[in-house]
Short mmCIF file of C-alpha atoms in Angstrom, two decimals:
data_model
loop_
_atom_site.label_atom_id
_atom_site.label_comp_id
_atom_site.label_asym_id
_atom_site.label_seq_id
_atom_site.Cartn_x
_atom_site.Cartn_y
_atom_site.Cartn_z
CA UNK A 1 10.75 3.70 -31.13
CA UNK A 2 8.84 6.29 -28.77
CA UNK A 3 9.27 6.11 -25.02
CA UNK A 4 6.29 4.79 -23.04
CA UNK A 5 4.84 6.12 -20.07
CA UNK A 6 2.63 4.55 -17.83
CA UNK A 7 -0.13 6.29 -15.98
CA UNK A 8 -2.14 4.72 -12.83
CA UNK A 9 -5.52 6.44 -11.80
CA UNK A 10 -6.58 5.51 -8.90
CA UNK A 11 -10.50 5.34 -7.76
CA UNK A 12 -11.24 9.19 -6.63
CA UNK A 13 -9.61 9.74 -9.65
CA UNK A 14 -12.51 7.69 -12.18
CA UNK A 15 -15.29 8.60 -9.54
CA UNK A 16 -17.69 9.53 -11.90
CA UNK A 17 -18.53 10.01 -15.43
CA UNK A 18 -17.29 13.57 -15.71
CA UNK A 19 -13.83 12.80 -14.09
CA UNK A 20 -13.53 9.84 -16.29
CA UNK A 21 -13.58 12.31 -19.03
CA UNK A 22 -10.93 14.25 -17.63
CA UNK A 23 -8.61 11.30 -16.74
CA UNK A 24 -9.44 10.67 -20.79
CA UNK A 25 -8.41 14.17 -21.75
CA UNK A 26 -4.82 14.26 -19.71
CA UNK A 27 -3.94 11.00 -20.99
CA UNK A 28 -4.82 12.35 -24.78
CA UNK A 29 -2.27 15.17 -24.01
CA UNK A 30 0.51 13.02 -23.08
CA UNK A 31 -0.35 10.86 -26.12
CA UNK A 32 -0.24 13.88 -28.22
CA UNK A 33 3.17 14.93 -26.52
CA UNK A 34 4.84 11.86 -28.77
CA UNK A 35 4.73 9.11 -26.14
CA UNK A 36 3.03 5.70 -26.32
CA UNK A 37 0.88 5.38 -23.80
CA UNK A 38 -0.76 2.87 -21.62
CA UNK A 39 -3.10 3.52 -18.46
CA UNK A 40 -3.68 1.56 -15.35
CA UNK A 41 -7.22 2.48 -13.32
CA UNK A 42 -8.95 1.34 -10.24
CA UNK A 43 -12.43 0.71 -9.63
CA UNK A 44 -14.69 3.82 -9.54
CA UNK A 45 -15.25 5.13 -6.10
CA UNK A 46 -16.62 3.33 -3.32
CA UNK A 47 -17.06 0.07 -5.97
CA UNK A 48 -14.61 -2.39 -4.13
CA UNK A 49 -16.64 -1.82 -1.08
CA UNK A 50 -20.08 -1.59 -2.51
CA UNK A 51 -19.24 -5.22 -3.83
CA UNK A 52 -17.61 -6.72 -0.44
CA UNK A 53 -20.59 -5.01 1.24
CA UNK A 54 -22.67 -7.08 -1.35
CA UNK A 55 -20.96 -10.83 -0.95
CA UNK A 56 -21.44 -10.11 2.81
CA UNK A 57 -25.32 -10.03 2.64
CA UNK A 58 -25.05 -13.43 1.06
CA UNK A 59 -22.44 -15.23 3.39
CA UNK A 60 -20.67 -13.68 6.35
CA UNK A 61 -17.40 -16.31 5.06
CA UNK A 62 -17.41 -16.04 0.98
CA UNK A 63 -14.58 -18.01 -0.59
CA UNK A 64 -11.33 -16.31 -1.15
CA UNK A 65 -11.36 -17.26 -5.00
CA UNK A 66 -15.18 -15.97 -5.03
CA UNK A 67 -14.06 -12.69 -3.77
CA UNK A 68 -11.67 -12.12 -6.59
CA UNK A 69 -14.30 -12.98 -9.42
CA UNK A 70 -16.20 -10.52 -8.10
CA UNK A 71 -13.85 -7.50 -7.36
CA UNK A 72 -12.19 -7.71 -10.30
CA UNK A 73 -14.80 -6.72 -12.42
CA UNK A 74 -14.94 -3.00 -10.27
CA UNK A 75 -11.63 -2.51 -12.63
CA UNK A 76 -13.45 -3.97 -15.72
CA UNK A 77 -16.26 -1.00 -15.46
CA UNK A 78 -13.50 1.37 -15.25
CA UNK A 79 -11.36 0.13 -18.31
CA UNK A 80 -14.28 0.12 -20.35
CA UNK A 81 -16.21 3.48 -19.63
CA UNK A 82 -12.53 5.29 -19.87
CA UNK A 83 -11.66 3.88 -23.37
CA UNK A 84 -14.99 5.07 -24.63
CA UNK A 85 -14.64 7.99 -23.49
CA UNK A 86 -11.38 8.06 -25.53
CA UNK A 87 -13.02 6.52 -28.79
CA UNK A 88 -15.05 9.20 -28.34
CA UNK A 89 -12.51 11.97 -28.76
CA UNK A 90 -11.19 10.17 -31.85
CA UNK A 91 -8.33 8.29 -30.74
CA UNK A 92 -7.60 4.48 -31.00
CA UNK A 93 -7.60 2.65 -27.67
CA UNK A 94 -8.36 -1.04 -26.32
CA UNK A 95 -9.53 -1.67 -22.66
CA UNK A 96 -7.82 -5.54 -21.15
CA UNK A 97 -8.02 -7.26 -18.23
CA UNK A 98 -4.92 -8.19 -16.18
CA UNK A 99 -5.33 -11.74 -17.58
CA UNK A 100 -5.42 -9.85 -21.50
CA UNK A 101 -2.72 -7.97 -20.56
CA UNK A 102 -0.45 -11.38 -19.59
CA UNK A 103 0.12 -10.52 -15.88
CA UNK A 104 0.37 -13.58 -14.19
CA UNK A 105 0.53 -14.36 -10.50
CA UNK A 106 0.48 -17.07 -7.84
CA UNK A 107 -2.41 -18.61 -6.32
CA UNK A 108 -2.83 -16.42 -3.29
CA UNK A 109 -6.35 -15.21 -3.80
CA UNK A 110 -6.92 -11.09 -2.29
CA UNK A 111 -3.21 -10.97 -1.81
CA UNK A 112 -1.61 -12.53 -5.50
CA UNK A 113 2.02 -11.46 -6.23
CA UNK A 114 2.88 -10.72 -9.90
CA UNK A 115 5.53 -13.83 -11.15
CA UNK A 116 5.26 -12.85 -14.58
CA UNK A 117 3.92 -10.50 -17.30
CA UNK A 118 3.86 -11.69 -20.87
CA UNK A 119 4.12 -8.10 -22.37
CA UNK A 120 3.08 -9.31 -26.22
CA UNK A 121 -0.34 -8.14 -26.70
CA UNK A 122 0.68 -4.84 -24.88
CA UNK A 123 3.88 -4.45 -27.72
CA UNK A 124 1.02 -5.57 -30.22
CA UNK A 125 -1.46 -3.15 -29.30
CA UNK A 126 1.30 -0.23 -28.98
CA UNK A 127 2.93 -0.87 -32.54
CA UNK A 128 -0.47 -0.35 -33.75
CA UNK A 129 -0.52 3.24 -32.35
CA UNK A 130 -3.49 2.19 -29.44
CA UNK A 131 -3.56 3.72 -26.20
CA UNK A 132 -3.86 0.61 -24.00
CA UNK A 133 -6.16 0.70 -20.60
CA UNK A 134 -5.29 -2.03 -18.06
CA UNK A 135 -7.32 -3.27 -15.43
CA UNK A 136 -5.34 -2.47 -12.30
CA UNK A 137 -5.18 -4.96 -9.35
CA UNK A 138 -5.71 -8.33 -10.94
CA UNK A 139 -3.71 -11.07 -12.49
CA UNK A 140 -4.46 -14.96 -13.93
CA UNK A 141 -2.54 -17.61 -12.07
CA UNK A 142 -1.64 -20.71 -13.69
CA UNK A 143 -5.02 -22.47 -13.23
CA UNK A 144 -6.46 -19.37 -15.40
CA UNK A 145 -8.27 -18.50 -11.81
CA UNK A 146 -8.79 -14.16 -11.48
CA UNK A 147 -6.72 -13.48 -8.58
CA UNK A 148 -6.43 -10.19 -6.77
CA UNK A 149 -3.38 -7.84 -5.92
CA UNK A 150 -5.18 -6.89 -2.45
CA UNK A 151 -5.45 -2.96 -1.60
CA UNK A 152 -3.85 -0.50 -3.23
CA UNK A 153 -3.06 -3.59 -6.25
CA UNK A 154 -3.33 -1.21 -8.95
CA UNK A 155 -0.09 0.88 -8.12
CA UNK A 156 1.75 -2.62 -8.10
CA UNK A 157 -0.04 -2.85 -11.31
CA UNK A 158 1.06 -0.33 -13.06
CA UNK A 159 4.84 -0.02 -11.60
CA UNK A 160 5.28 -3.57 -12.74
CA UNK A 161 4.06 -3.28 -16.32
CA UNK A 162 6.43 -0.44 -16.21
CA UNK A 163 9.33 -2.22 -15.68
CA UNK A 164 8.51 -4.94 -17.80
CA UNK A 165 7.89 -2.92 -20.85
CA UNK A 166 10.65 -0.41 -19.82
CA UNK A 167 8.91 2.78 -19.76
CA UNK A 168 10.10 5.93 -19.38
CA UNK A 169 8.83 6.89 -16.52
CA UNK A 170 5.38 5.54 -14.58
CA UNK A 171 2.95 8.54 -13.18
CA UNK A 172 0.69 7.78 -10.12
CA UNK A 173 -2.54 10.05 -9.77
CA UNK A 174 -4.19 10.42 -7.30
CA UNK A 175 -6.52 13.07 -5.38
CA UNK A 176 -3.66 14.67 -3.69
CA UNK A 177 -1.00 16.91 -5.37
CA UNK A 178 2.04 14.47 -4.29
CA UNK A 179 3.89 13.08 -1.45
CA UNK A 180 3.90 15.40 2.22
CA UNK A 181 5.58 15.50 5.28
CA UNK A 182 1.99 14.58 6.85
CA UNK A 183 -1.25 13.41 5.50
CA UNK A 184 -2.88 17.07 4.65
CA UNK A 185 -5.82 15.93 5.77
CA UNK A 186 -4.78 15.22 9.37
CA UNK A 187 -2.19 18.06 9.31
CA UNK A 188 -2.93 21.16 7.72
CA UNK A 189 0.56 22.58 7.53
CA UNK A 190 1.98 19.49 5.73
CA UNK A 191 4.47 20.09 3.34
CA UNK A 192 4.91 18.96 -0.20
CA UNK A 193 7.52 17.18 -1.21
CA UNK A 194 9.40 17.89 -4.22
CA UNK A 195 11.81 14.59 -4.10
CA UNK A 196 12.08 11.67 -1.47
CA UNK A 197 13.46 8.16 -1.88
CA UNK A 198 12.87 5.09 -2.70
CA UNK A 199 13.90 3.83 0.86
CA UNK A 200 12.25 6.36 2.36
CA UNK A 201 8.61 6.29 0.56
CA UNK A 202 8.67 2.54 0.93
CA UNK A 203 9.00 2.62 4.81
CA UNK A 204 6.20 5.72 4.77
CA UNK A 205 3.86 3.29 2.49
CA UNK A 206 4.41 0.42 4.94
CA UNK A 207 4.02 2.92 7.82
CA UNK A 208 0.18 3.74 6.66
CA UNK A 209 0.91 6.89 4.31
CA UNK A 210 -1.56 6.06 1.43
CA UNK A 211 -0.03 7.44 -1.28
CA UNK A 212 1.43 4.58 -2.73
CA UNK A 213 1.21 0.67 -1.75
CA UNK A 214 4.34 -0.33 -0.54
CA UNK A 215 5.14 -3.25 -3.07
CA UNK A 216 4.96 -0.83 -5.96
CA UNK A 217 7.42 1.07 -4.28
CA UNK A 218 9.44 -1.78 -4.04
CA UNK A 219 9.31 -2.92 -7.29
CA UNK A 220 10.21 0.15 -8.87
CA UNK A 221 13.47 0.31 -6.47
CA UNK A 222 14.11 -3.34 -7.40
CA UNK A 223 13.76 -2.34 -11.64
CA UNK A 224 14.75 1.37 -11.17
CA UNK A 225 11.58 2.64 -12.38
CA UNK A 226 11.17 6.49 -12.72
CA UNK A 227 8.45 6.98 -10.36
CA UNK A 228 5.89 10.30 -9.92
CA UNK A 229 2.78 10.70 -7.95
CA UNK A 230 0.99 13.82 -9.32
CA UNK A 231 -2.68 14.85 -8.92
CA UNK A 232 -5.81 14.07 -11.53
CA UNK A 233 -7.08 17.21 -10.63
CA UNK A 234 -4.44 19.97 -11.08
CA UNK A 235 -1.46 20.44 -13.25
CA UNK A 236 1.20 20.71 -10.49
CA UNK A 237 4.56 18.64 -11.14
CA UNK A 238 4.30 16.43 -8.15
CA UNK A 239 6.57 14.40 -6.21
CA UNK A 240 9.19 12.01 -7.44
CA UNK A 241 10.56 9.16 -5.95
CA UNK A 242 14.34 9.13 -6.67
CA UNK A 243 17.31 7.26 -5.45
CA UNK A 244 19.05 7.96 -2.07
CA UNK A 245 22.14 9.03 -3.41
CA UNK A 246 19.92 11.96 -5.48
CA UNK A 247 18.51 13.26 -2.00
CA UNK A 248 19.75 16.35 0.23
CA UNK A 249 20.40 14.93 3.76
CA UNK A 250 17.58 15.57 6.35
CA UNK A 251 16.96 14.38 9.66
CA UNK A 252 13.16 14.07 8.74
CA UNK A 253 11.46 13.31 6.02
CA UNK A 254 8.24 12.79 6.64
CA UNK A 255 5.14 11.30 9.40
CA UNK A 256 2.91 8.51 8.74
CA UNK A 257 -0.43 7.36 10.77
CA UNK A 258 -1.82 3.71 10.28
CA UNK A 259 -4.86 3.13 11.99
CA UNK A 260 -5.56 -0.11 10.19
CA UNK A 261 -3.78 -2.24 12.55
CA UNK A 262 -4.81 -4.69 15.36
CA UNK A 263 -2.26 -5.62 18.19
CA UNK A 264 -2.27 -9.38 19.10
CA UNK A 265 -0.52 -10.88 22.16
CA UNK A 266 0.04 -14.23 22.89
CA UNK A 267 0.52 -14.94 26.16
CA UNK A 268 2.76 -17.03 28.62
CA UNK A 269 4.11 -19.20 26.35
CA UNK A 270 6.61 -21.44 27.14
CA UNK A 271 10.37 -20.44 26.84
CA UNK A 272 12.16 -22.94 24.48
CA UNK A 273 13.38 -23.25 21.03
CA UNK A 274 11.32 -23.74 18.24
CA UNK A 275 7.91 -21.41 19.72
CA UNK A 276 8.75 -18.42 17.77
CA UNK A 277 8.79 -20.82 14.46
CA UNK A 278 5.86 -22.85 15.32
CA UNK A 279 3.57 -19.71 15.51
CA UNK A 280 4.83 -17.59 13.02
CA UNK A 281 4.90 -20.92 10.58
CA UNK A 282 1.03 -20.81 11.05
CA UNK A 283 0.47 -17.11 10.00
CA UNK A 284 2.93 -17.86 6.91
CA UNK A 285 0.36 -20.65 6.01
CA UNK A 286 -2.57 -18.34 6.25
CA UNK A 287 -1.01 -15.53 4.99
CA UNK A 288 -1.30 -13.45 7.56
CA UNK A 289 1.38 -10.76 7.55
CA UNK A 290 3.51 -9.36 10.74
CA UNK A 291 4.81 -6.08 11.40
CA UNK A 292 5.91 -5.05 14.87
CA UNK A 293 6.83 -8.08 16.76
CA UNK A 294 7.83 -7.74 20.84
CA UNK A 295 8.73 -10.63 23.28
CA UNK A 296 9.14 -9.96 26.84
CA UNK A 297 11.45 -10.47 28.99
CA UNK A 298 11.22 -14.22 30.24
CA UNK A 299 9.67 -15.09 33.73
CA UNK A 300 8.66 -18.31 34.89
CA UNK A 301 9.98 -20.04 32.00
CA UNK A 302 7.30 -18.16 30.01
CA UNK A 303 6.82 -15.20 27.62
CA UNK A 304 4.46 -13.16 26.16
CA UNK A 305 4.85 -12.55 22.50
CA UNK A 306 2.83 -9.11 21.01
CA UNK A 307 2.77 -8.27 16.97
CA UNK A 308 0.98 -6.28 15.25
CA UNK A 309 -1.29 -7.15 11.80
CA UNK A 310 -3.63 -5.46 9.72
CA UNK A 311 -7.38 -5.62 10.46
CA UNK A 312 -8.16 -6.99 7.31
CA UNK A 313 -6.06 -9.92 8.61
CA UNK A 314 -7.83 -10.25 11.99
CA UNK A 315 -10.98 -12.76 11.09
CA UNK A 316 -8.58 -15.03 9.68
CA UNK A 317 -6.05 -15.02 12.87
CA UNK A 318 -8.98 -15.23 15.37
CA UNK A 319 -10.13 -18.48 13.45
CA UNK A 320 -6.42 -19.89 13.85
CA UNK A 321 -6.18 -18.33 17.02
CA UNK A 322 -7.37 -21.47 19.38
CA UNK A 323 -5.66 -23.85 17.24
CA UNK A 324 -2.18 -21.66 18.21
CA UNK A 325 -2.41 -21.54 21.61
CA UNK A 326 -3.07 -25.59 21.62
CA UNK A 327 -0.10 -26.22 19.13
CA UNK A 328 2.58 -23.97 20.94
CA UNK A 329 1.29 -24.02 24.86
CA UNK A 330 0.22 -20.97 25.24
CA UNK A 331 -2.08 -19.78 28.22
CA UNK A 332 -4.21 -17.16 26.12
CA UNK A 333 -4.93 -15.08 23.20
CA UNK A 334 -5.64 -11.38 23.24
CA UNK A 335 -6.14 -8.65 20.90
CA UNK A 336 -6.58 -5.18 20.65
CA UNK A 337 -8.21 -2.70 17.15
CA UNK A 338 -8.21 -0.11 18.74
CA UNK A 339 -4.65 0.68 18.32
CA UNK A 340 -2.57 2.90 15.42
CA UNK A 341 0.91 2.89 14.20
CA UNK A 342 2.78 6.40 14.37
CA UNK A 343 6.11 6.59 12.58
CA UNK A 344 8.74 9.14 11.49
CA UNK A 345 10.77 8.59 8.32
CA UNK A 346 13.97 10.36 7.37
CA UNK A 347 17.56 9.09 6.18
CA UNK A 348 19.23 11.26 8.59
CA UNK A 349 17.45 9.30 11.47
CA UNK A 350 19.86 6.64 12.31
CA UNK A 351 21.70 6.34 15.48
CA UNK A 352 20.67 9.71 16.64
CA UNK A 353 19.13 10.22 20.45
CA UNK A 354 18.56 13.65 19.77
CA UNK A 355 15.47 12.26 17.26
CA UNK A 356 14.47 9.72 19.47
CA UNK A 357 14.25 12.05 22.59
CA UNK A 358 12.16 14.83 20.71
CA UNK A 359 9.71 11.62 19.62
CA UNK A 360 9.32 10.30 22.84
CA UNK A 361 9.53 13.89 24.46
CA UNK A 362 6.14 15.17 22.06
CA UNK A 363 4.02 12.06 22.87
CA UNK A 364 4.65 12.27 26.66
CA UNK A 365 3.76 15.86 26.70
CA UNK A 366 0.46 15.03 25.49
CA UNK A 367 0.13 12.03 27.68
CA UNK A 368 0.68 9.53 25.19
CA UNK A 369 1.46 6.22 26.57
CA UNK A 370 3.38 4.03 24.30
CA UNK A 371 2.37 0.37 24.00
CA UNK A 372 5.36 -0.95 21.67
CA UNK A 373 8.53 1.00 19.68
CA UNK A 374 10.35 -0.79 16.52
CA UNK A 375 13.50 1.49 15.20
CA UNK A 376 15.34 0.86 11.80
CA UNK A 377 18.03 2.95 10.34
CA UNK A 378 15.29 5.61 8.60
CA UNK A 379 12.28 5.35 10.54
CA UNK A 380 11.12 4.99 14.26
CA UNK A 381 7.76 3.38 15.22
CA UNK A 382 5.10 3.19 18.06
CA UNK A 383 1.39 1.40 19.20
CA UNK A 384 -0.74 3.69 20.73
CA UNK A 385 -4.11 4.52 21.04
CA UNK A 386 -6.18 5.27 18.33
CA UNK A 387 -8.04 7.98 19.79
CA UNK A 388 -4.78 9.71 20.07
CA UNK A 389 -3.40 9.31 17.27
CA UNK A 390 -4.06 12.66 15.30
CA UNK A 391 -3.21 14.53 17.70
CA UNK A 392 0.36 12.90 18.49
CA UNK A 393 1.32 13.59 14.26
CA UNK A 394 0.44 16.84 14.61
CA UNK A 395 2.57 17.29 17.52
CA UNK A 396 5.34 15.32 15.93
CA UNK A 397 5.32 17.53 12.82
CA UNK A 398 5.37 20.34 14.75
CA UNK A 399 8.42 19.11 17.04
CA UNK A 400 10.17 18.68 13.96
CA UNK A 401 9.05 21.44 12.72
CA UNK A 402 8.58 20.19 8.92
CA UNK A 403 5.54 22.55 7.98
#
């Protein structure tokens, strides 16, 4: 039996016609290396917004289930045009949606989770000697409604059909050459990174780095999937994402920006049992997912209770937003987008002041005011100010001097 590999290209990747060809040629050559092969794509370029900027000239509120009939055919285009391109090279191939591919997933329209995948038709296909394209980012759930894998769905995608098919390793391209200390674009002396960890990608992916979406990161820790992220535009080996034990101790790792966050504070609210519950029990039912979560020190027999959530989530918590601050007492609502996340990652990091001081000692000497800190045993976290943001990485990845 050959070893499978799976391969994910994401959007810049299929851009255009002439690109599509080339994702088409590399996957040929790892065909023609002796491994079965199957392929996981996004939606060509700019699609996924071209089509939300569509359903938003027609109704400012479209229906979540809507939404993922229509984005999920930005993957179908993509499926399609690449395995023509590959007929058209003379080799076998069949394009499938996530719902012909078997992946099934809960209900939770623009944010499904995988429960299942039914990995049949892609053994059938295989033993027939077909490349297989899947549509990235989508799933069926049990009422055979298209649901969505939210941003970033097709790495989950393709890390999951990975592990369920046991492949041999699962390659992530993308427009950059692998994983670096800093995004390259912000920071021009970021490093590249030969090796980092599971742990330690997974807290940069939830920290903003956009390499990789943090569940896929998670799921292949979870099924010990060999993971790489290479680039679809140069031949370089890339980055893998190994296990902890497999890693050289360093203090630092790496520096992550998100800038697609919104703080929300709700404030003086009334200091008993049970508030905490009540209002985090109403962003479970509208899926509306916390990060950062600070509540101050009690005065008056109230508090104020600040988290942070992604702006994509904001609409929906500003329609639940009155109905909160009735249900748990509070005085008022606020929020703030113009904020960013700035984190360091390393699994040296733990317990050591000497870290924390140089983090806290680069942002004040820019001026940097620091709106809320979270710490776990690899990574340390602050809110600030958007407008400074760039400029307090840079400074942070010179500090710790990882170019």
């Amino acid at each position: 039996m050959k070893e499978i590999i799976v391969q994910k290209f994401g959007g810049s990747s299929v851009g255009d016609i002439e690109k599509i060809k080339n994702v088409a040629r590399r996957v040929i050559d790892t065909k023609s290396k002796g491994y079965d092969v199957i392929v996981t794509v996004s939606a060509m370029g700019d699609t996924t917004d071209e089509l939300i900027e569509k359903a938003l000239m027609i109704s400012s509120n479209p229906s979540n289930r809507e939404m993922d009939m229509l984005l999920s055919t930005g993957e179908q285009v993509s499926v399609a045009l690449l395995a023509m391109a590959i007929q058209s090279m003379g080799h076998d191939v069949v394009s499938l949606t996530g719902a012909q591919c078997g992946i099934i997933t809960d209900s939770s329209h623009k944010k499904a989770r995988i429960n299942n995948i039914d990995t049949k038709r892609l053994h059938k296909e295989l033993s027939e000697g077909k490349i297989i394209i899947v549509a990235g980012f989508q799933g069926i759930n049990e009422n055979q409604d298209i649901t969505t894998l939210g941003r970033g769905g097709s790495d989950t995608t393709a890390v999951a059909i990975a592990a369920a098919i046991g492949a041999a390793k699962c390659e992530i391209y993308t427009d950059v050459e692998g994983v670096y200390t800093a995004d390259p674009r912000k920071v021009q002396s970021a490093r590249l990174m030969k090796r980092i960890s599971y742990d330690e990608m997974l807290e940069l992916a939830e920290l903003g780095a956009g390499v990789l979406h943090p569940r896929s990161v998670e799921l292949a820790r979870k099924f010990n999937v060999p993971l790489v992220v290479r680039s679809s535009f140069a031949d370089s080996e890339g980055t893998e994402i190994v296990n902890m034990d497999q890693i050289e101790k360093v203090a630092i790792r790496g520096i992550s920006l998100d800038d697609d966050i919104a703080k929300v504070s709700v404030l003086e609210v009334p200091d008993r049992p049970g508030i905490a519950f009540k209002l985090f029990s109403m962003l479970s039912l509208n899926n509306i997912n916390v990060d950062m979560i600070i509540q101050n020190v009690n005065r008056l027999s109230v508090n104020d209770i600040s988290f942070t959530i992604k702006k994509d989530d904001l609409p929906d918590f500003l329609k639940i937003s009155e109905n909160i601050k009735e249900t748990i007492g509070a005085e008022r609502v606020t929020y703030d987008d113009s904020v960013a996340k700035l984190s360091i990652v390393g699994a040296g990091l733990a317990g050591s002041t000497e870290v924390m001081s140089k983090f806290f000692e680069a942002l004040y000497e820019l001026g940097i005011n620091i709106q809320m800190i979270s710490t776990s045993s690899i990574k340390i976290s602050c809110i600030i100010d958007r407008e400074n943001a760039e400029n307090g990485m840079s400074k942070l990845h010179e500090k710790f001097q990882l170019s």
